[in-house]
C-alpha cells in the first residue's frame, strides 16, 4: 500500500512573546492538504521541524529513538505530521500524544514514524505540544493546562481536515504514553473534548493529576529561583532558555519524576468520562528505566494506581500488561513503544544500553501493533479482560 507523509503542518499559531502563556490560536491556512502547496517543497519539510523548548535529559537507557533530536529552535512548533495510505476517506485515524514527563519529547521522534500504521490502513497523526513552564506551569493570570489545550486544538484540526488526507473524522482514536497517556486520560473528563474521538488508549498513564496546591508549590519554587512574581505577566519577560534551565533545577516531588502535570482539582467531582472505547495498560517493571531502586515500589504503584482510577470509571475497558523482559532494562517504562509502532529494527534500540537489546521477538511487534490497529478499526483489540504481552 502506498504511503504518503506530510510533516510540520501547523495546527495553531506559534506561541511567541506573551502568547507563550495564552491559549492556542488558530492558523489561517493549512499547508500540506491536497490542493495546497506541496509541503515537501517547503524549506526543512523533509527534516525535523522546530520543537517545544525542552531541556536535555539523561537516562540509563538510550532514549533518543523515543525523545527525538532534542530542542530544535523555532517559534512555529505547534505542528503535526500525517502518514496516510490515501484511501477513499474512510480510513480509521490514530492521533499520538508523546510522553516525556511534561518536560521534553516530540512527535517527530524516529519510533513514532507512522509508516507501519499507514501500511496497515490507518491514518497516523503525531503532534508537538507546549512543554515545561510554557505548557504546564499553573499561573493565576493564564489558562490552566495549556499543553492540554494544544492537544485539543490539534484534535479539532484533525476533525476539520483529516478527510483531506483520507481519514474518517468520525473514526478517531487518540493514544499516548506516559505524560501523553495522562493527557489522553484527562481528555476523557474534559468537556471540550467530547465528540473529537471515539477511542482512547492510555499507555502507562492513567488518570493521574496534580492538585492546585501541588501545582502552586512548583510555581512558587520556579518564581523564587527566577526572582520574579508568580504570574504569567512576569514570566513573559523570561527567555525560553532561562525558563528551561531554571525549571530543570526545581526538584520533582516524590515518585512522580516531574514537578509538572495536568491539574485537575476536584477530580472526584469530575464529569463522567466520555463514552468511548478504552484501552489502558502498564508495564510490569516501569521503574527500571529510572534505576532508582529505593523508590521502585512507589514508582510502580503510581502507574498501577493511575490505571485503576481510570478503569474503575468505565463499565467496559480493555486492559493489558506488558511483561517482555528480554531487554537490558526489563519490562520498563516506555519499552512497549517500539512494539506498538512496529519499529523494533532501529539500531539505537539494539545496542548494549538500548531499550531493547539485540534479541527482539518479531512476533511480539506483530502482535502488539496488530492489536492497536484492530482497536482503532473495530473498537476491540482482540481479547477480553486483561491481556499480557510477553
GROMACS .gro file of C-alpha atoms in nm:
model
  390
    1UNK     CA    1   0.000   0.000   0.000
    2UNK     CA    2   0.140   0.342  -0.100
    3UNK     CA    3   0.210   0.570   0.194
    4UNK     CA    4   0.249   0.949   0.188
    5UNK     CA    5   0.377   1.166   0.471
    6UNK     CA    6   0.316   1.536   0.537
    7UNK     CA    7   0.535   1.694   0.804
    8UNK     CA    8   0.536   2.012   1.012
    9UNK     CA    9   0.176   2.112   0.943
   10UNK     CA   10   0.078   2.396   1.179
   11UNK     CA   11  -0.241   2.329   1.376
   12UNK     CA   12  -0.208   2.652   1.580
   13UNK     CA   13  -0.006   2.970   1.559
   14UNK     CA   14   0.343   2.961   1.705
   15UNK     CA   15   0.337   3.081   2.068
   16UNK     CA   16   0.557   3.389   2.092
   17UNK     CA   17   0.606   3.667   2.346
   18UNK     CA   18   0.325   3.686   2.599
   19UNK     CA   19   0.126   3.440   2.383
   20UNK     CA   20   0.358   3.168   2.510
   21UNK     CA   21   0.128   3.154   2.815
   22UNK     CA   22  -0.203   3.204   2.629
   23UNK     CA   23  -0.448   2.957   2.483
   24UNK     CA   24  -0.354   2.837   2.133
   25UNK     CA   25  -0.484   3.044   1.843
   26UNK     CA   26  -0.583   2.906   1.502
   27UNK     CA   27  -0.378   2.937   1.187
   28UNK     CA   28  -0.540   3.085   0.880
   29UNK     CA   29  -0.412   2.835   0.623
   30UNK     CA   30  -0.347   2.463   0.612
   31UNK     CA   31  -0.033   2.381   0.412
   32UNK     CA   32   0.007   2.024   0.303
   33UNK     CA   33  -0.356   1.947   0.230
   34UNK     CA   34  -0.444   1.827  -0.121
   35UNK     CA   35  -0.478   2.129  -0.347
   36UNK     CA   36  -0.248   2.338  -0.126
   37UNK     CA   37   0.123   2.397  -0.191
   38UNK     CA   38   0.328   2.080  -0.166
   39UNK     CA   39   0.463   2.066   0.188
   40UNK     CA   40   0.770   1.876   0.074
   41UNK     CA   41   0.863   2.181  -0.131
   42UNK     CA   42   0.885   2.395   0.183
   43UNK     CA   43   1.226   2.453   0.346
   44UNK     CA   44   1.305   2.193   0.607
   45UNK     CA   45   0.994   1.986   0.541
   46UNK     CA   46   1.192   1.665   0.500
   47UNK     CA   47   1.382   1.711   0.826
   48UNK     CA   48   1.280   1.778   1.183
   49UNK     CA   49   1.088   2.100   1.229
   50UNK     CA   50   1.100   2.316   1.540
   51UNK     CA   51   1.012   2.151   1.870
   52UNK     CA   52   0.891   2.285   2.202
   53UNK     CA   53   1.157   2.429   2.434
   54UNK     CA   54   1.292   2.141   2.642
   55UNK     CA   55   1.598   2.050   2.849
   56UNK     CA   56   1.846   1.779   2.763
   57UNK     CA   57   1.757   1.480   2.979
   58UNK     CA   58   1.972   1.174   3.051
   59UNK     CA   59   1.860   0.821   3.132
   60UNK     CA   60   2.049   0.495   3.183
   61UNK     CA   61   1.896   0.376   2.855
   62UNK     CA   62   1.949   0.544   2.519
   63UNK     CA   63   1.607   0.700   2.464
   64UNK     CA   64   1.697   0.903   2.154
   65UNK     CA   65   1.465   0.694   1.931
   66UNK     CA   66   1.175   0.797   2.160
   67UNK     CA   67   1.280   1.151   2.252
   68UNK     CA   68   1.391   1.277   1.913
   69UNK     CA   69   1.666   1.528   1.830
   70UNK     CA   70   1.622   1.745   2.138
   71UNK     CA   71   1.515   2.107   2.130
   72UNK     CA   72   1.512   2.229   1.768
   73UNK     CA   73   1.481   2.608   1.792
   74UNK     CA   74   1.199   2.787   1.616
   75UNK     CA   75   0.875   2.957   1.711
   76UNK     CA   76   0.635   2.763   1.489
   77UNK     CA   77   0.645   2.431   1.672
   78UNK     CA   78   0.274   2.368   1.730
   79UNK     CA   79   0.269   2.131   1.436
   80UNK     CA   80   0.164   1.780   1.344
   81UNK     CA   81   0.266   1.509   1.098
   82UNK     CA   82   0.035   1.287   0.894
   83UNK     CA   83   0.104   0.945   0.740
   84UNK     CA   84  -0.173   0.831   0.509
   85UNK     CA   85  -0.248   0.528   0.289
   86UNK     CA   86  -0.469   0.752   0.067
   87UNK     CA   87  -0.796   0.563   0.097
   88UNK     CA   88  -1.137   0.693  -0.012
   89UNK     CA   89  -1.171   0.894   0.308
   90UNK     CA   90  -1.297   0.614   0.530
   91UNK     CA   91  -0.971   0.506   0.698
   92UNK     CA   92  -0.953   0.496   1.078
   93UNK     CA   93  -0.738   0.770   1.229
   94UNK     CA   94  -0.497   0.744   1.522
   95UNK     CA   95  -0.357   1.056   1.692
   96UNK     CA   96  -0.050   1.000   1.912
   97UNK     CA   97   0.045   1.220   2.210
   98UNK     CA   98   0.410   1.169   2.308
   99UNK     CA   99   0.544   1.137   2.659
  100UNK     CA  100   0.841   1.299   2.832
  101UNK     CA  101   0.729   1.389   3.186
  102UNK     CA  102   0.562   1.709   3.055
  103UNK     CA  103   0.917   1.842   3.012
  104UNK     CA  104   1.055   1.701   2.688
  105UNK     CA  105   0.983   1.494   2.378
  106UNK     CA  106   0.839   1.545   2.031
  107UNK     CA  107   0.602   1.375   1.791
  108UNK     CA  108   0.891   1.373   1.540
  109UNK     CA  109   1.095   1.104   1.718
  110UNK     CA  110   1.205   0.808   1.498
  111UNK     CA  111   0.996   0.544   1.677
  112UNK     CA  112   0.681   0.746   1.606
  113UNK     CA  113   0.722   0.723   1.230
  114UNK     CA  114   0.371   0.627   1.119
  115UNK     CA  115   0.459   0.424   0.809
  116UNK     CA  116   0.363   0.085   0.963
  117UNK     CA  117   0.022   0.219   1.070
  118UNK     CA  118  -0.043   0.368   0.725
  119UNK     CA  119   0.077   0.044   0.567
  120UNK     CA  120  -0.198  -0.130   0.765
  121UNK     CA  121  -0.471   0.112   0.655
  122UNK     CA  122  -0.462   0.368   0.939
  123UNK     CA  123  -0.404   0.742   0.903
  124UNK     CA  124  -0.148   0.821   1.175
  125UNK     CA  125  -0.105   1.171   1.323
  126UNK     CA  126   0.170   1.276   1.564
  127UNK     CA  127   0.199   1.620   1.721
  128UNK     CA  128   0.400   1.861   1.932
  129UNK     CA  129   0.252   2.049   2.227
  130UNK     CA  130   0.390   2.304   2.473
  131UNK     CA  131   0.616   2.159   2.740
  132UNK     CA  132   0.761   2.272   3.070
  133UNK     CA  133   0.661   2.608   3.214
  134UNK     CA  134   0.505   2.724   2.887
  135UNK     CA  135   0.262   2.433   2.873
  136UNK     CA  136   0.204   2.324   3.232
  137UNK     CA  137   0.308   2.580   3.494
  138UNK     CA  138  -0.009   2.677   3.684
  139UNK     CA  139  -0.040   3.057   3.686
  140UNK     CA  140  -0.323   3.276   3.819
  141UNK     CA  141  -0.335   3.501   3.510
  142UNK     CA  142  -0.306   3.234   3.239
  143UNK     CA  143  -0.524   2.945   3.120
  144UNK     CA  144  -0.461   2.622   3.308
  145UNK     CA  145  -0.314   2.314   3.131
  146UNK     CA  146  -0.203   2.497   2.817
  147UNK     CA  147  -0.039   2.183   2.680
  148UNK     CA  148  -0.374   2.008   2.706
  149UNK     CA  149  -0.535   2.299   2.521
  150UNK     CA  150  -0.277   2.248   2.245
  151UNK     CA  151  -0.375   1.882   2.211
  152UNK     CA  152  -0.741   1.984   2.194
  153UNK     CA  153  -0.653   2.229   1.915
  154UNK     CA  154  -0.475   1.952   1.726
  155UNK     CA  155  -0.777   1.722   1.764
  156UNK     CA  156  -1.002   1.998   1.629
  157UNK     CA  157  -0.766   2.031   1.332
  158UNK     CA  158  -0.800   1.657   1.276
  159UNK     CA  159  -1.178   1.683   1.298
  160UNK     CA  160  -1.184   1.959   1.035
  161UNK     CA  161  -0.911   1.847   0.793
  162UNK     CA  162  -0.825   1.478   0.820
  163UNK     CA  163  -1.075   1.383   0.547
  164UNK     CA  164  -0.845   1.567   0.305
  165UNK     CA  165  -0.582   1.305   0.390
  166UNK     CA  166  -0.807   1.002   0.350
  167UNK     CA  167  -0.912   0.971   0.715
  168UNK     CA  168  -1.260   0.943   0.864
  169UNK     CA  169  -1.315   1.221   1.123
  170UNK     CA  170  -1.577   1.001   1.292
  171UNK     CA  171  -1.326   0.718   1.349
  172UNK     CA  172  -1.053   0.888   1.551
  173UNK     CA  173  -0.862   0.713   1.829
  174UNK     CA  174  -0.633   0.923   2.047
  175UNK     CA  175  -0.347   0.742   2.219
  176UNK     CA  176  -0.049   0.841   2.429
  177UNK     CA  177   0.223   0.710   2.656
  178UNK     CA  178   0.345   0.830   2.997
  179UNK     CA  179   0.271   1.205   3.011
  180UNK     CA  180   0.089   1.156   2.681
  181UNK     CA  181  -0.118   0.879   2.839
  182UNK     CA  182  -0.206   1.111   3.126
  183UNK     CA  183  -0.311   1.376   2.876
  184UNK     CA  184  -0.533   1.120   2.699
  185UNK     CA  185  -0.689   1.026   3.033
  186UNK     CA  186  -0.750   1.393   3.112
  187UNK     CA  187  -0.921   1.438   2.774
  188UNK     CA  188  -1.175   1.177   2.880
  189UNK     CA  189  -1.305   1.408   3.155
  190UNK     CA  190  -1.260   1.735   2.962
  191UNK     CA  191  -1.599   1.859   2.834
  192UNK     CA  192  -1.441   2.041   2.536
  193UNK     CA  193  -1.305   1.709   2.406
  194UNK     CA  194  -1.647   1.548   2.366
  195UNK     CA  195  -1.703   1.427   2.010
  196UNK     CA  196  -1.341   1.471   1.897
  197UNK     CA  197  -1.255   1.099   1.924
  198UNK     CA  198  -1.434   0.768   1.962
  199UNK     CA  199  -1.150   0.561   2.106
  200UNK     CA  200  -0.872   0.622   2.360
  201UNK     CA  201  -0.557   0.433   2.460
  202UNK     CA  202  -0.358   0.528   2.769
  203UNK     CA  203  -0.018   0.359   2.791
  204UNK     CA  204   0.147   0.388   3.134
  205UNK     CA  205  -0.059   0.699   3.201
  206UNK     CA  206  -0.399   0.659   3.362
  207UNK     CA  207  -0.595   0.929   3.541
  208UNK     CA  208  -0.312   1.079   3.746
  209UNK     CA  209  -0.327   1.452   3.806
  210UNK     CA  210  -0.195   1.725   4.034
  211UNK     CA  211  -0.398   1.926   4.279
  212UNK     CA  212  -0.392   2.302   4.264
  213UNK     CA  213  -0.187   2.309   4.584
  214UNK     CA  214   0.077   2.077   4.438
  215UNK     CA  215   0.096   2.282   4.118
  216UNK     CA  216   0.127   2.605   4.319
  217UNK     CA  217   0.429   2.463   4.501
  218UNK     CA  218   0.617   2.425   4.172
  219UNK     CA  219   0.508   2.771   4.054
  220UNK     CA  220   0.640   2.931   4.373
  221UNK     CA  221   0.967   2.738   4.352
  222UNK     CA  222   1.030   2.843   3.992
  223UNK     CA  223   0.934   3.206   4.057
  224UNK     CA  224   1.169   3.220   4.356
  225UNK     CA  225   1.453   3.073   4.151
  226UNK     CA  226   1.396   3.333   3.877
  227UNK     CA  227   1.337   3.620   4.120
  228UNK     CA  228   1.004   3.725   3.968
  229UNK     CA  229   0.640   3.727   4.082
  230UNK     CA  230   0.450   3.403   4.022
  231UNK     CA  231   0.244   3.540   3.732
  232UNK     CA  232   0.233   3.489   3.357
  233UNK     CA  233   0.291   3.862   3.312
  234UNK     CA  234   0.623   3.834   3.496
  235UNK     CA  235   0.726   3.508   3.329
  236UNK     CA  236   0.652   3.655   2.984
  237UNK     CA  237   0.976   3.855   3.002
  238UNK     CA  238   1.193   3.547   3.071
  239UNK     CA  239   1.361   3.392   2.762
  240UNK     CA  240   1.280   3.031   2.681
  241UNK     CA  241   1.636   2.920   2.754
  242UNK     CA  242   1.622   3.056   3.108
  243UNK     CA  243   1.278   2.908   3.175
  244UNK     CA  244   1.406   2.568   3.065
  245UNK     CA  245   1.725   2.579   3.270
  246UNK     CA  246   1.555   2.713   3.583
  247UNK     CA  247   1.280   2.452   3.573
  248UNK     CA  248   1.543   2.179   3.545
  249UNK     CA  249   1.671   2.296   3.884
  250UNK     CA  250   1.331   2.252   4.050
  251UNK     CA  251   1.313   1.903   4.204
  252UNK     CA  252   1.039   1.656   4.122
  253UNK     CA  253   0.800   1.566   4.401
  254UNK     CA  254   0.830   1.210   4.532
  255UNK     CA  255   0.794   0.931   4.277
  256UNK     CA  256   0.623   1.144   4.013
  257UNK     CA  257   0.956   1.215   3.842
  258UNK     CA  258   0.832   1.555   3.723
  259UNK     CA  259   0.727   1.873   3.901
  260UNK     CA  260   0.461   1.936   3.635
  261UNK     CA  261   0.146   1.765   3.514
  262UNK     CA  262  -0.222   1.800   3.436
  263UNK     CA  263  -0.401   1.996   3.709
  264UNK     CA  264  -0.750   1.861   3.776
  265UNK     CA  265  -0.874   1.997   4.106
  266UNK     CA  266  -1.182   1.819   4.237
  267UNK     CA  267  -1.106   1.502   4.040
  268UNK     CA  268  -1.366   1.309   4.237
  269UNK     CA  269  -1.626   1.560   4.118
  270UNK     CA  270  -1.513   1.550   3.756
  271UNK     CA  271  -1.780   1.484   3.493
  272UNK     CA  272  -1.828   1.123   3.387
  273UNK     CA  273  -1.583   1.016   3.117
  274UNK     CA  274  -1.680   1.041   2.754
  275UNK     CA  275  -1.843   0.719   2.628
  276UNK     CA  276  -1.559   0.593   2.408
  277UNK     CA  277  -1.382   0.264   2.351
  278UNK     CA  278  -1.100   0.246   2.607
  279UNK     CA  279  -0.772   0.051   2.619
  280UNK     CA  280  -0.544   0.102   2.922
  281UNK     CA  281  -0.224  -0.071   3.025
  282UNK     CA  282   0.103  -0.056   3.213
  283UNK     CA  283   0.441  -0.225   3.203
  284UNK     CA  284   0.529  -0.466   3.482
  285UNK     CA  285   0.867  -0.310   3.567
  286UNK     CA  286   0.811   0.060   3.496
  287UNK     CA  287   1.068   0.183   3.750
  288UNK     CA  288   1.364   0.000   3.594
  289UNK     CA  289   1.402   0.278   3.336
  290UNK     CA  290   1.494   0.522   3.611
  291UNK     CA  291   1.730   0.290   3.802
  292UNK     CA  292   1.609   0.420   4.137
  293UNK     CA  293   1.567   0.102   4.343
  294UNK     CA  294   1.496   0.292   4.663
  295UNK     CA  295   1.174   0.424   4.503
  296UNK     CA  296   1.089   0.134   4.273
  297UNK     CA  297   0.781   0.020   4.464
  298UNK     CA  298   0.646   0.374   4.487
  299UNK     CA  299   0.707   0.449   4.120
  300UNK     CA  300   0.544   0.126   4.004
  301UNK     CA  301   0.247   0.194   4.234
  302UNK     CA  302   0.192   0.536   4.077
  303UNK     CA  303   0.143   0.380   3.734
  304UNK     CA  304  -0.074   0.092   3.861
  305UNK     CA  305  -0.295   0.314   4.075
  306UNK     CA  306  -0.345   0.570   3.799
  307UNK     CA  307  -0.460   0.292   3.569
  308UNK     CA  308  -0.713   0.159   3.829
  309UNK     CA  309  -0.863   0.510   3.893
  310UNK     CA  310  -0.930   0.539   3.526
  311UNK     CA  311  -1.055   0.185   3.460
  312UNK     CA  312  -1.297   0.199   3.754
  313UNK     CA  313  -1.488   0.479   3.582
  314UNK     CA  314  -1.580   0.255   3.286
  315UNK     CA  315  -1.823  -0.034   3.274
  316UNK     CA  316  -1.613  -0.185   2.996
  317UNK     CA  317  -1.245  -0.127   2.931
  318UNK     CA  318  -0.976  -0.339   2.768
  319UNK     CA  319  -0.659  -0.367   2.976
  320UNK     CA  320  -0.311  -0.506   2.919
  321UNK     CA  321   0.015  -0.575   3.100
  322UNK     CA  322   0.339  -0.552   2.905
  323UNK     CA  323   0.579  -0.809   3.050
  324UNK     CA  324   0.851  -0.873   2.791
  325UNK     CA  325   1.173  -0.870   2.995
  326UNK     CA  326   1.428  -0.957   2.728
  327UNK     CA  327   1.591  -0.615   2.704
  328UNK     CA  328   1.866  -0.467   2.924
  329UNK     CA  329   1.610  -0.278   3.134
  330UNK     CA  330   1.339  -0.542   3.152
  331UNK     CA  331   0.972  -0.453   3.110
  332UNK     CA  332   1.049  -0.092   3.196
  333UNK     CA  333   0.869   0.233   3.129
  334UNK     CA  334   0.843   0.309   2.752
  335UNK     CA  335   0.978  -0.028   2.633
  336UNK     CA  336   0.645  -0.114   2.468
  337UNK     CA  337   0.655   0.181   2.227
  338UNK     CA  338   0.877   0.025   1.955
  339UNK     CA  339   0.641  -0.275   1.953
  340UNK     CA  340   0.328  -0.059   1.925
  341UNK     CA  341   0.477   0.136   1.632
  342UNK     CA  342   0.641  -0.175   1.479
  343UNK     CA  343   0.984  -0.014   1.479
  344UNK     CA  344   1.194  -0.259   1.677
  345UNK     CA  345   1.452  -0.259   1.395
  346UNK     CA  346   1.604   0.081   1.480
  347UNK     CA  347   1.978   0.033   1.555
  348UNK     CA  348   1.983   0.264   1.859
  349UNK     CA  349   1.729   0.039   2.030
  350UNK     CA  350   1.951  -0.269   1.996
  351UNK     CA  351   2.279  -0.151   2.146
  352UNK     CA  352   2.414  -0.254   2.486
  353UNK     CA  353   2.229   0.034   2.652
  354UNK     CA  354   1.945   0.040   2.401
  355UNK     CA  355   1.594  -0.006   2.527
  356UNK     CA  356   1.550  -0.347   2.359
  357UNK     CA  357   1.895  -0.503   2.322
  358UNK     CA  358   1.996  -0.727   2.030
  359UNK     CA  359   1.741  -1.011   2.060
  360UNK     CA  360   1.391  -0.888   1.987
  361UNK     CA  361   1.099  -1.120   1.901
  362UNK     CA  362   0.943  -1.002   1.576
  363UNK     CA  363   0.623  -1.184   1.667
  364UNK     CA  364   0.566  -0.955   1.966
  365UNK     CA  365   0.577  -0.644   1.750
  366UNK     CA  366   0.331  -0.801   1.507
  367UNK     CA  367   0.101  -0.896   1.796
  368UNK     CA  368   0.102  -0.560   1.973
  369UNK     CA  369   0.096  -0.337   1.666
  370UNK     CA  370  -0.184  -0.551   1.524
  371UNK     CA  371  -0.387  -0.512   1.844
  372UNK     CA  372  -0.363  -0.131   1.823
  373UNK     CA  373  -0.472  -0.140   1.458
  374UNK     CA  374  -0.768  -0.364   1.543
  375UNK     CA  375  -0.872  -0.137   1.828
  376UNK     CA  376  -0.864   0.170   1.603
  377UNK     CA  377  -1.052  -0.013   1.329
  378UNK     CA  378  -1.309  -0.211   1.526
  379UNK     CA  379  -1.300  -0.082   1.884
  380UNK     CA  380  -1.174  -0.419   2.009
  381UNK     CA  381  -0.806  -0.521   2.038
  382UNK     CA  382  -0.891  -0.893   2.027
  383UNK     CA  383  -0.926  -1.002   2.389
  384UNK     CA  384  -1.146  -0.970   2.695
  385UNK     CA  385  -1.023  -0.893   3.044
  386UNK     CA  386  -0.651  -0.822   3.076
  387UNK     CA  387  -0.405  -0.940   2.811
  388UNK     CA  388  -0.039  -1.000   2.893
  389UNK     CA  389   0.223  -0.924   2.628
  390UNK     CA  390   0.539  -1.126   2.695
   0.00000   0.00000   0.00000
